[in-house]
PDB file of C-alpha atoms in Angstrom:
ATOM      1  CA  MET A  30      24.147 -28.042   6.304  1.00 44.00           C
ATOM      2  CA  ASP A  31      23.600 -27.625   2.580  1.00 43.00           C
ATOM      3  CA  GLU A  32      19.729 -27.461   2.906  1.00 42.00           C
ATOM      4  CA  HIS A  33      20.009 -24.030   4.758  1.00 40.00           C
ATOM      5  CA  ALA A  34      22.567 -22.401   2.502  1.00 41.00           C
ATOM      6  CA  ASP A  35      19.925 -20.768  -0.066  1.00 42.00           C
ATOM      7  CA  THR A  36      17.786 -19.307   2.722  1.00 40.00           C
ATOM      8  CA  PHE A  37      20.011 -17.364   4.759  1.00 39.00           C
ATOM      9  CA  ASP A  38      22.700 -14.667   4.152  1.00 43.00           C
ATOM     10  CA  VAL A  39      25.265 -15.714   6.940  1.00 43.00           C
ATOM     11  CA  LEU A  40      25.508 -19.121   8.607  1.00 44.00           C
ATOM     12  CA  HIS A  41      26.770 -19.103  12.094  1.00 46.00           C
ATOM     13  CA  LEU A  42      28.097 -22.876  12.367  1.00 47.00           C
ATOM     14  CA  HIS A  43      28.530 -24.676  15.610  1.00 44.00           C
ATOM     15  CA  PHE A  44      30.485 -27.687  14.286  1.00 45.00           C
ATOM     16  CA  GLY A  45      31.917 -30.515  16.533  1.00 45.00           C
ATOM     17  CA  PHE A  46      35.117 -32.209  15.301  1.00 42.00           C
ATOM     18  CA  ASP A  47      38.540 -33.095  16.489  1.00 43.00           C
ATOM     19  CA  THR A  48      41.253 -30.679  15.281  1.00 44.00           C
ATOM     20  CA  GLN A  49      43.519 -33.349  14.821  1.00 50.00           C
ATOM     21  CA  ASP A  50      41.062 -34.790  12.134  1.00 57.00           C
ATOM     22  CA  PRO A  51      42.112 -32.977   9.088  1.00 61.00           C
ATOM     23  CA  ALA A  52      39.322 -34.792   7.088  1.00 66.00           C
ATOM     24  CA  ALA A  53      36.700 -33.218   9.365  1.00 63.00           C
ATOM     25  CA  LEU A  54      37.887 -29.872   8.886  1.00 63.00           C
ATOM     26  CA  SER A  55      38.268 -30.215   4.882  1.00 69.00           C
ATOM     27  CA  GLU A  56      34.722 -31.478   4.744  1.00 69.00           C
ATOM     28  CA  LEU A  57      33.600 -28.259   6.603  1.00 65.00           C
ATOM     29  CA  LEU A  58      35.664 -25.989   4.394  1.00 67.00           C
ATOM     30  CA  ALA A  59      34.454 -27.590   1.127  1.00 71.00           C
ATOM     31  CA  ALA A  60      30.718 -26.968   2.489  1.00 68.00           C
ATOM     32  CA  LEU A  61      31.284 -23.282   3.104  1.00 66.00           C
ATOM     33  CA  ARG A  62      33.003 -23.084  -0.570  1.00 64.00           C
ATOM     34  CA  ARG A  63      29.794 -24.768  -1.952  1.00 66.00           C
ATOM     35  CA  ASN A  64      27.285 -22.725  -0.165  1.00 63.00           C
ATOM     36  CA  GLY A  65      29.339 -19.381  -0.909  1.00 60.00           C
ATOM     37  CA  LYS A  66      28.489 -18.227   2.444  1.00 51.00           C
ATOM     38  CA  PRO A  67      30.661 -16.077   4.688  1.00 53.00           C
ATOM     39  CA  LEU A  68      31.942 -17.767   8.054  1.00 51.00           C
ATOM     40  CA  VAL A  69      31.197 -15.430  10.828  1.00 47.00           C
ATOM     41  CA  ARG A  70      31.768 -17.750  13.728  1.00 48.00           C
ATOM     42  CA  LEU A  71      33.067 -21.208  13.987  1.00 49.00           C
ATOM     43  CA  ARG A  72      32.375 -23.346  17.155  1.00 47.00           C
ATOM     44  CA  LEU A  73      34.890 -25.599  18.023  1.00 43.00           C
ATOM     45  CA  MET A  74      33.793 -28.417  20.511  1.00 42.00           C
ATOM     46  CA  SER A  75      35.048 -31.447  22.129  1.00 40.00           C
ATOM     47  CA  SER A  76      34.643 -35.001  20.666  1.00 40.00           C
ATOM     48  CA  ASP A  77      31.559 -35.422  22.925  1.00 43.00           C
ATOM     49  CA  LYS A  78      29.812 -32.419  21.335  1.00 43.00           C
ATOM     50  CA  GLU A  79      29.623 -30.533  24.428  1.00 40.00           C
ATOM     51  CA  PRO A  80      30.257 -26.765  24.335  1.00 41.00           C
ATOM     52  CA  ARG A  81      33.258 -25.618  26.693  1.00 40.00           C
ATOM     53  CA  SER A  82      31.945 -22.128  26.945  1.00 39.00           C
ATOM     54  CA  SER A  83      28.997 -20.085  25.730  1.00 38.00           C
ATOM     55  CA  ARG A  84      29.220 -16.324  24.747  1.00 42.00           C
ATOM     56  CA  LEU A  85      27.432 -13.856  22.872  1.00 44.00           C
ATOM     57  CA  CYS A  86      28.712 -13.476  19.391  1.00 50.00           C
ATOM     58  CA  PRO A  87      30.265 -10.104  18.828  1.00 51.00           C
ATOM     59  CA  CYS A  88      29.146  -9.700  15.325  1.00 54.00           C
ATOM     60  CA  ALA A  89      26.688  -6.768  14.409  1.00 54.00           C
ATOM     61  CA  CYS A  90      23.740  -8.955  13.340  1.00 53.00           C
ATOM     62  CA  CYS A  91      23.766 -11.402  16.141  1.00 51.00           C
ATOM     63  CA  ARG A  92      24.399  -8.584  18.921  1.00 53.00           C
ATOM     64  CA  THR A  93      21.415  -6.677  17.336  1.00 53.00           C
ATOM     65  CA  ALA A  94      19.174  -9.676  17.294  1.00 51.00           C
ATOM     66  CA  ALA A  95      20.145 -10.714  20.970  1.00 49.00           C
ATOM     67  CA  GLU A  96      19.361  -7.012  22.132  1.00 53.00           C
ATOM     68  CA  ARG A  97      15.888  -7.360  20.541  1.00 50.00           C
ATOM     69  CA  GLY A  98      15.524 -10.727  22.330  1.00 48.00           C
ATOM     70  CA  ARG A  99      15.041 -12.740  19.187  1.00 45.00           C
ATOM     71  CA  TYR A 100      17.666 -15.505  19.878  1.00 40.00           C
ATOM     72  CA  ARG A 101      21.052 -15.891  21.501  1.00 39.00           C
ATOM     73  CA  VAL A 102      24.050 -17.119  19.683  1.00 40.00           C
ATOM     74  CA  PRO A 103      26.575 -19.114  21.794  1.00 41.00           C
ATOM     75  CA  VAL A 104      30.027 -18.997  20.667  1.00 41.00           C
ATOM     76  CA  GLY A 105      33.125 -20.801  22.328  1.00 40.00           C
ATOM     77  CA  LEU A 106      36.366 -20.331  20.305  1.00 36.00           C
ATOM     78  CA  ARG A 107      38.603 -23.250  21.674  1.00 35.00           C
ATOM     79  CA  ARG A 108      41.106 -25.644  20.661  1.00 35.00           C
ATOM     80  CA  ALA A 109      40.171 -29.193  21.410  1.00 37.00           C
ATOM     81  CA  GLY A 110      42.412 -30.439  24.398  1.00 40.00           C
ATOM     82  CA  SER A 111      43.315 -26.681  25.393  1.00 40.00           C
ATOM     83  CA  GLY A 112      43.043 -25.632  28.932  1.00 43.00           C
ATOM     84  CA  ALA A 113      40.587 -22.463  28.583  1.00 44.00           C
ATOM     85  CA  PRO A 114      38.499 -20.885  26.013  1.00 42.00           C
ATOM     86  CA  SER A 115      39.764 -17.923  23.929  1.00 42.00           C
ATOM     87  CA  GLU A 116      39.480 -14.583  25.164  1.00 43.00           C
ATOM     88  CA  ASP A 117      36.129 -12.905  24.534  1.00 43.00           C
ATOM     89  CA  ARG A 118      35.161  -9.641  25.955  1.00 39.00           C
ATOM     90  CA  SER A 119      31.562  -9.955  25.091  1.00 39.00           C
ATOM     91  CA  GLU A 120      29.021 -10.794  27.747  1.00 39.00           C
ATOM     92  CA  GLN A 121      28.353 -14.320  28.644  1.00 39.00           C
ATOM     93  CA  MET A 122      25.017 -15.883  27.863  1.00 38.00           C
ATOM     94  CA  PRO A 123      23.607 -19.415  28.228  1.00 38.00           C
ATOM     95  CA  SER A 124      23.165 -21.441  25.054  1.00 37.00           C
ATOM     96  CA  THR A 125      19.692 -21.675  23.736  1.00 36.00           C
ATOM     97  CA  HIS A 126      20.603 -23.624  20.299  1.00 38.00           C
ATOM     98  CA  ALA A 127      19.402 -27.120  19.655  1.00 35.00           C
ATOM     99  CA  THR A 128      20.586 -27.293  16.263  1.00 37.00           C
ATOM    100  CA  GLY A 129      24.071 -26.838  14.696  1.00 42.00           C
ATOM    101  CA  VAL A 130      23.151 -23.692  12.425  1.00 40.00           C
ATOM    102  CA  THR A 131      22.162 -20.240  13.417  1.00 40.00           C
ATOM    103  CA  PRO A 132      20.627 -18.321  10.575  1.00 42.00           C
ATOM    104  CA  VAL A 133      20.130 -14.753  10.021  1.00 43.00           C
ATOM    105  CA  ARG A 134      17.074 -14.360   7.754  1.00 47.00           C
ATOM    106  CA  ARG A 135      16.835 -12.048   5.132  1.00 57.00           C
ATOM    107  CA  LYS A 136      14.055 -10.272   3.192  1.00 60.00           C
ATOM    108  CA  GLY A 137      14.257 -12.050  -0.307  1.00 81.00           C
ATOM    109  CA  TRP A 138      12.903 -11.489  -3.781  1.00 88.00           C
ATOM    110  CA  PRO A 139       9.234 -10.914  -2.714  1.00 91.00           C
ATOM    111  CA  THR A 140      10.210  -8.061  -0.723  1.00 92.00           C
ATOM    112  CA  LEU A 141      11.958  -6.571  -3.913  1.00 94.00           C
ATOM    113  CA  VAL A 142       8.980  -7.174  -6.170  1.00 95.00           C
ATOM    114  CA  VAL A 143       6.587  -5.344  -3.719  1.00 95.00           C
ATOM    115  CA  LEU A 144       8.867  -2.430  -3.670  1.00 96.00           C
ATOM    116  CA  LEU A 145       9.321  -2.283  -7.376  1.00 96.00           C
ATOM    117  CA  VAL A 146       5.424  -2.411  -7.721  1.00 96.00           C
ATOM    118  CA  LEU A 147       5.100   0.149  -5.146  1.00 96.00           C
ATOM    119  CA  CYS A 148       7.762   2.444  -7.131  1.00 96.00           C
ATOM    120  CA  TYR A 149       6.228   2.025 -10.350  1.00 96.00           C
ATOM    121  CA  GLY A 150       2.936   2.335  -9.086  1.00 94.00           C
ATOM    122  CA  VAL A 151       3.869   6.055  -8.000  1.00 92.00           C
ATOM    123  CA  ALA A 152       4.631   6.501 -11.568  1.00 91.00           C
ATOM    124  CA  ALA A 153       1.619   5.222 -12.934  1.00 91.00           C
ATOM    125  CA  VAL A 154      -0.706   7.135 -10.502  1.00 87.00           C
ATOM    126  CA  GLY A 155       1.167  10.385 -11.390  1.00 84.00           C
ATOM    127  CA  ALA A 156       0.818   9.611 -15.030  1.00 84.00           C
ATOM    128  CA  ILE A 157      -2.924   9.067 -14.590  1.00 86.00           C
ATOM    129  CA  ALA A 158      -3.490  11.976 -12.507  1.00 77.00           C
ATOM    130  CA  THR A 159      -1.797  14.489 -14.808  1.00 76.00           C
ATOM    131  CA  GLY A 160      -3.355  13.262 -18.231  1.00 74.00           C
ATOM    132  CA  ASP A 161      -1.281  14.770 -21.106  1.00 80.00           C
ATOM    133  CA  ALA A 162       1.942  16.078 -19.261  1.00 85.00           C
ATOM    134  CA  SER A 163       3.984  16.048 -22.472  1.00 84.00           C
ATOM    135  CA  SER A 164       1.582  18.767 -24.090  1.00 87.00           C
ATOM    136  CA  THR A 165       1.565  21.093 -21.002  1.00 88.00           C
ATOM    137  CA  TYR A 166       5.490  20.865 -20.708  1.00 92.00           C
ATOM    138  CA  ALA A 167       5.590  21.554 -24.221  1.00 90.00           C
ATOM    139  CA  ALA A 168       3.550  24.728 -23.945  1.00 90.00           C
ATOM    140  CA  LEU A 169       5.788  26.074 -21.101  1.00 92.00           C
ATOM    141  CA  ASP A 170       8.273  28.797 -21.833  1.00 93.00           C
ATOM    142  CA  ARG A 171      11.423  26.649 -20.915  1.00 94.00           C
ATOM    143  CA  PRO A 172      14.825  27.619 -20.648  1.00 94.00           C
ATOM    144  CA  VAL A 173      17.518  26.501 -23.096  1.00 95.00           C
ATOM    145  CA  TRP A 174      18.977  23.950 -20.616  1.00 96.00           C
ATOM    146  CA  ALA A 175      15.623  22.249 -20.108  1.00 95.00           C
ATOM    147  CA  PRO A 176      15.518  18.590 -21.308  1.00 95.00           C
ATOM    148  CA  PRO A 177      13.431  17.375 -24.135  1.00 93.00           C
ATOM    149  CA  GLY A 178       9.997  15.936 -23.212  1.00 90.00           C
ATOM    150  CA  TRP A 179      10.757  12.576 -24.305  1.00 91.00           C
ATOM    151  CA  LEU A 180      13.825  12.148 -21.817  1.00 94.00           C
ATOM    152  CA  PHE A 181      11.667  12.107 -18.855  1.00 92.00           C
ATOM    153  CA  GLY A 182      10.084   8.789 -19.494  1.00 91.00           C
ATOM    154  CA  PRO A 183      13.355   6.763 -19.699  1.00 94.00           C
ATOM    155  CA  VAL A 184      15.025   8.511 -16.908  1.00 96.00           C
ATOM    156  CA  TRP A 185      12.234   7.840 -14.447  1.00 95.00           C
ATOM    157  CA  THR A 186      11.912   4.212 -15.612  1.00 95.00           C
ATOM    158  CA  VAL A 187      15.605   3.660 -14.465  1.00 97.00           C
ATOM    159  CA  LEU A 188      15.466   5.762 -11.458  1.00 97.00           C
ATOM    160  CA  TYR A 189      12.258   4.251  -9.996  1.00 97.00           C
ATOM    161  CA  GLY A 190      13.949   0.722 -10.345  1.00 97.00           C
ATOM    162  CA  MET A 191      17.200   1.920  -8.514  1.00 97.00           C
ATOM    163  CA  ILE A 192      14.975   3.419  -5.737  1.00 97.00           C
ATOM    164  CA  ALA A 193      13.316   0.041  -5.442  1.00 97.00           C
ATOM    165  CA  VAL A 194      16.543  -1.682  -5.269  1.00 97.00           C
ATOM    166  CA  ALA A 195      17.948   0.768  -2.686  1.00 97.00           C
ATOM    167  CA  GLY A 196      14.852   0.225  -0.512  1.00 96.00           C
ATOM    168  CA  TRP A 197      15.176  -3.356  -0.464  1.00 96.00           C
ATOM    169  CA  LEU A 198      19.072  -3.080   0.420  1.00 96.00           C
ATOM    170  CA  VAL A 199      18.119  -1.156   3.284  1.00 95.00           C
ATOM    171  CA  ALA A 200      14.996  -3.222   4.126  1.00 93.00           C
ATOM    172  CA  ARG A 201      17.219  -6.561   4.407  1.00 92.00           C
ATOM    173  CA  ALA A 202      20.063  -4.949   6.267  1.00 89.00           C
ATOM    174  CA  PRO A 203      20.366  -6.441   9.937  1.00 84.00           C
ATOM    175  CA  VAL A 204      21.220  -3.313  11.538  1.00 84.00           C
ATOM    176  CA  PRO A 205      19.323  -1.042  13.788  1.00 86.00           C
ATOM    177  CA  ALA A 206      19.700   1.923  11.681  1.00 86.00           C
ATOM    178  CA  ARG A 207      17.534   0.156   9.162  1.00 92.00           C
ATOM    179  CA  ARG A 208      14.226   1.449  10.360  1.00 93.00           C
ATOM    180  CA  PRO A 209      14.910   5.338  10.326  1.00 95.00           C
ATOM    181  CA  THR A 210      16.595   4.875   7.045  1.00 96.00           C
ATOM    182  CA  PHE A 211      13.501   3.076   5.656  1.00 96.00           C
ATOM    183  CA  ALA A 212      11.342   5.623   7.162  1.00 96.00           C
ATOM    184  CA  ALA A 213      13.176   8.302   5.291  1.00 97.00           C
ATOM    185  CA  TRP A 214      13.218   6.350   2.070  1.00 97.00           C
ATOM    186  CA  GLY A 215       9.192   6.035   2.276  1.00 97.00           C
ATOM    187  CA  VAL A 216       8.914   9.781   2.971  1.00 97.00           C
ATOM    188  CA  GLN A 217      10.862  10.750  -0.114  1.00 97.00           C
ATOM    189  CA  LEU A 218       8.754   8.308  -2.023  1.00 97.00           C
ATOM    190  CA  LEU A 219       5.433   9.907  -0.854  1.00 97.00           C
ATOM    191  CA  LEU A 220       6.837  13.616  -1.696  1.00 97.00           C
ATOM    192  CA  ASN A 221       7.900  12.352  -5.151  1.00 96.00           C
ATOM    193  CA  ALA A 222       4.280  11.000  -5.600  1.00 95.00           C
ATOM    194  CA  LEU A 223       3.109  14.416  -5.031  1.00 95.00           C
ATOM    195  CA  TRP A 224       5.021  16.440  -7.165  1.00 95.00           C
ATOM    196  CA  THR A 225       3.540  15.362 -10.429  1.00 93.00           C
ATOM    197  CA  PRO A 226      -0.039  16.103  -9.691  1.00 92.00           C
ATOM    198  CA  LEU A 227       0.950  19.339  -8.210  1.00 93.00           C
ATOM    199  CA  PHE A 228       2.946  20.532 -11.060  1.00 94.00           C
ATOM    200  CA  PHE A 229       1.358  18.987 -14.164  1.00 91.00           C
ATOM    201  CA  GLY A 230      -2.170  18.261 -12.793  1.00 88.00           C
ATOM    202  CA  ALA A 231      -3.020  21.254 -10.757  1.00 89.00           C
ATOM    203  CA  GLY A 232      -0.576  23.803 -12.345  1.00 89.00           C
ATOM    204  CA  LYS A 233       0.623  24.890  -8.855  1.00 93.00           C
ATOM    205  CA  TYR A 234       4.326  25.517  -9.761  1.00 95.00           C
ATOM    206  CA  GLY A 235       4.994  27.230  -6.424  1.00 95.00           C
ATOM    207  CA  LEU A 236       3.646  24.420  -4.350  1.00 96.00           C
ATOM    208  CA  ALA A 237       5.371  21.962  -6.439  1.00 96.00           C
ATOM    209  CA  PHE A 238       8.730  23.887  -5.777  1.00 97.00           C
ATOM    210  CA  VAL A 239       8.016  23.698  -2.184  1.00 97.00           C
ATOM    211  CA  ASP A 240       7.251  20.031  -2.373  1.00 98.00           C
ATOM    212  CA  ILE A 241      10.621  19.194  -4.435  1.00 97.00           C
ATOM    213  CA  CYS A 242      12.545  21.084  -1.746  1.00 98.00           C
ATOM    214  CA  LEU A 243      11.144  18.954   1.063  1.00 98.00           C
ATOM    215  CA  LEU A 244      11.716  15.863  -1.508  1.00 98.00           C
ATOM    216  CA  LEU A 245      15.395  16.898  -1.768  1.00 97.00           C
ATOM    217  CA  ALA A 246      15.909  17.248   1.867  1.00 97.00           C
ATOM    218  CA  ALA A 247      14.178  13.946   2.748  1.00 97.00           C
ATOM    219  CA  LEU A 248      16.261  12.144  -0.229  1.00 97.00           C
ATOM    220  CA  GLY A 249      19.664  13.871   1.320  1.00 97.00           C
ATOM    221  CA  ALA A 250      18.735  12.460   4.681  1.00 97.00           C
ATOM    222  CA  THR A 251      17.851   8.916   2.846  1.00 97.00           C
ATOM    223  CA  VAL A 252      21.247   8.936   1.157  1.00 97.00           C
ATOM    224  CA  LEU A 253      23.205   9.856   4.267  1.00 97.00           C
ATOM    225  CA  LEU A 254      21.403   7.255   6.530  1.00 96.00           C
ATOM    226  CA  ALA A 255      21.575   4.587   3.832  1.00 96.00           C
ATOM    227  CA  ALA A 256      25.579   4.915   3.821  1.00 95.00           C
ATOM    228  CA  ARG A 257      25.649   3.728   7.397  1.00 93.00           C
ATOM    229  CA  VAL A 258      23.176   0.706   6.529  1.00 94.00           C
ATOM    230  CA  ASP A 259      24.490  -0.374   3.091  1.00 95.00           C
ATOM    231  CA  ARG A 260      26.683   1.597   0.769  1.00 95.00           C
ATOM    232  CA  ARG A 261      25.292   0.326  -2.165  1.00 96.00           C
ATOM    233  CA  ALA A 262      21.820   1.594  -1.521  1.00 96.00           C
ATOM    234  CA  SER A 263      23.529   5.101  -0.914  1.00 96.00           C
ATOM    235  CA  TRP A 264      25.086   4.988  -4.319  1.00 97.00           C
ATOM    236  CA  LEU A 265      21.977   3.828  -6.040  1.00 97.00           C
ATOM    237  CA  LEU A 266      20.245   6.709  -4.720  1.00 97.00           C
ATOM    238  CA  THR A 267      23.133   9.162  -5.841  1.00 97.00           C
ATOM    239  CA  PRO A 268      21.980   9.731  -9.555  1.00 97.00           C
ATOM    240  CA  TYR A 269      18.299  10.052  -8.210  1.00 97.00           C
ATOM    241  CA  LEU A 270      19.487  12.963  -5.921  1.00 97.00           C
ATOM    242  CA  ALA A 271      21.386  14.561  -9.036  1.00 97.00           C
ATOM    243  CA  TRP A 272      18.195  14.379 -11.145  1.00 97.00           C
ATOM    244  CA  VAL A 273      15.827  15.870  -8.442  1.00 97.00           C
ATOM    245  CA  SER A 274      18.504  18.777  -7.770  1.00 97.00           C
ATOM    246  CA  TYR A 275      18.163  19.417 -11.479  1.00 97.00           C
ATOM    247  CA  ALA A 276      14.480  19.117 -11.431  1.00 96.00           C
ATOM    248  CA  ALA A 277      14.254  21.546  -8.698  1.00 97.00           C
ATOM    249  CA  ALA A 278      16.353  24.183 -10.467  1.00 97.00           C
ATOM    250  CA  LEU A 279      13.999  23.622 -13.537  1.00 97.00           C
ATOM    251  CA  ASN A 280      10.866  23.847 -11.590  1.00 97.00           C
ATOM    252  CA  LEU A 281      11.867  27.233 -10.034  1.00 97.00           C
ATOM    253  CA  THR A 282      12.779  28.549 -13.307  1.00 96.00           C
ATOM    254  CA  LEU A 283       9.398  27.602 -14.863  1.00 96.00           C
ATOM    255  CA  TRP A 284       7.698  28.988 -11.766  1.00 96.00           C
ATOM    256  CA  LEU A 285       9.412  32.283 -12.291  1.00 95.00           C
ATOM    257  CA  THR A 286       8.815  32.459 -16.300  1.00 93.00           C
ATOM    258  CA  ASN A 287       5.273  31.171 -16.504  1.00 88.00           C
TER     259      ASN A 287
END
């Protein structure tokens, strides 16, 4: 069991032991503590290792996978020697497992690296397309509440990292809402990539304002959808939403005064 611990987020363990044997139970609990993984379902079997019942695991990740036809998770909760399996309202399904561990695979560090490269690539393309954006910004008639030009670089460096991590958390979540949320995440990143060339490269302040308004709508939808998938992703996108709202107000002011 230990060799699977670093590969999966959750271990669904089908473990055969006699409930009268405290040593076997202690061994199982110690293995769980070593792996640091949550126990979603524990299948208790009789001493001959034959399952007394097979049912669909009711947890969200297994139900989603089963609905997509990826695998079936047999779960029989029963004490050794008891007369009937524990009550389970989920649909009965036959077991298809030959091994003792049912994994839920995760999208690991390579996915995060790809998303980081993608987000910082958007920043790099924008910088290349606009040339000397700092000089253009300095020449504008700006309001007193406009930020200094040097602030944009550090702020966006942090925000793009948070955007990538939020996308990674959404991509690895084993829930059906992951796909529309990640699609919204991609739309907002595309609109983000378009704003800098429109504003600084082409000098189309009006079109840039339309773009940033669409970005706000897509980003707001992403934050709301992400809250249903992984609240950490939603919170990571909140500073980004606040900064884009501020940038939209600045964009409108610069469009009207220049």
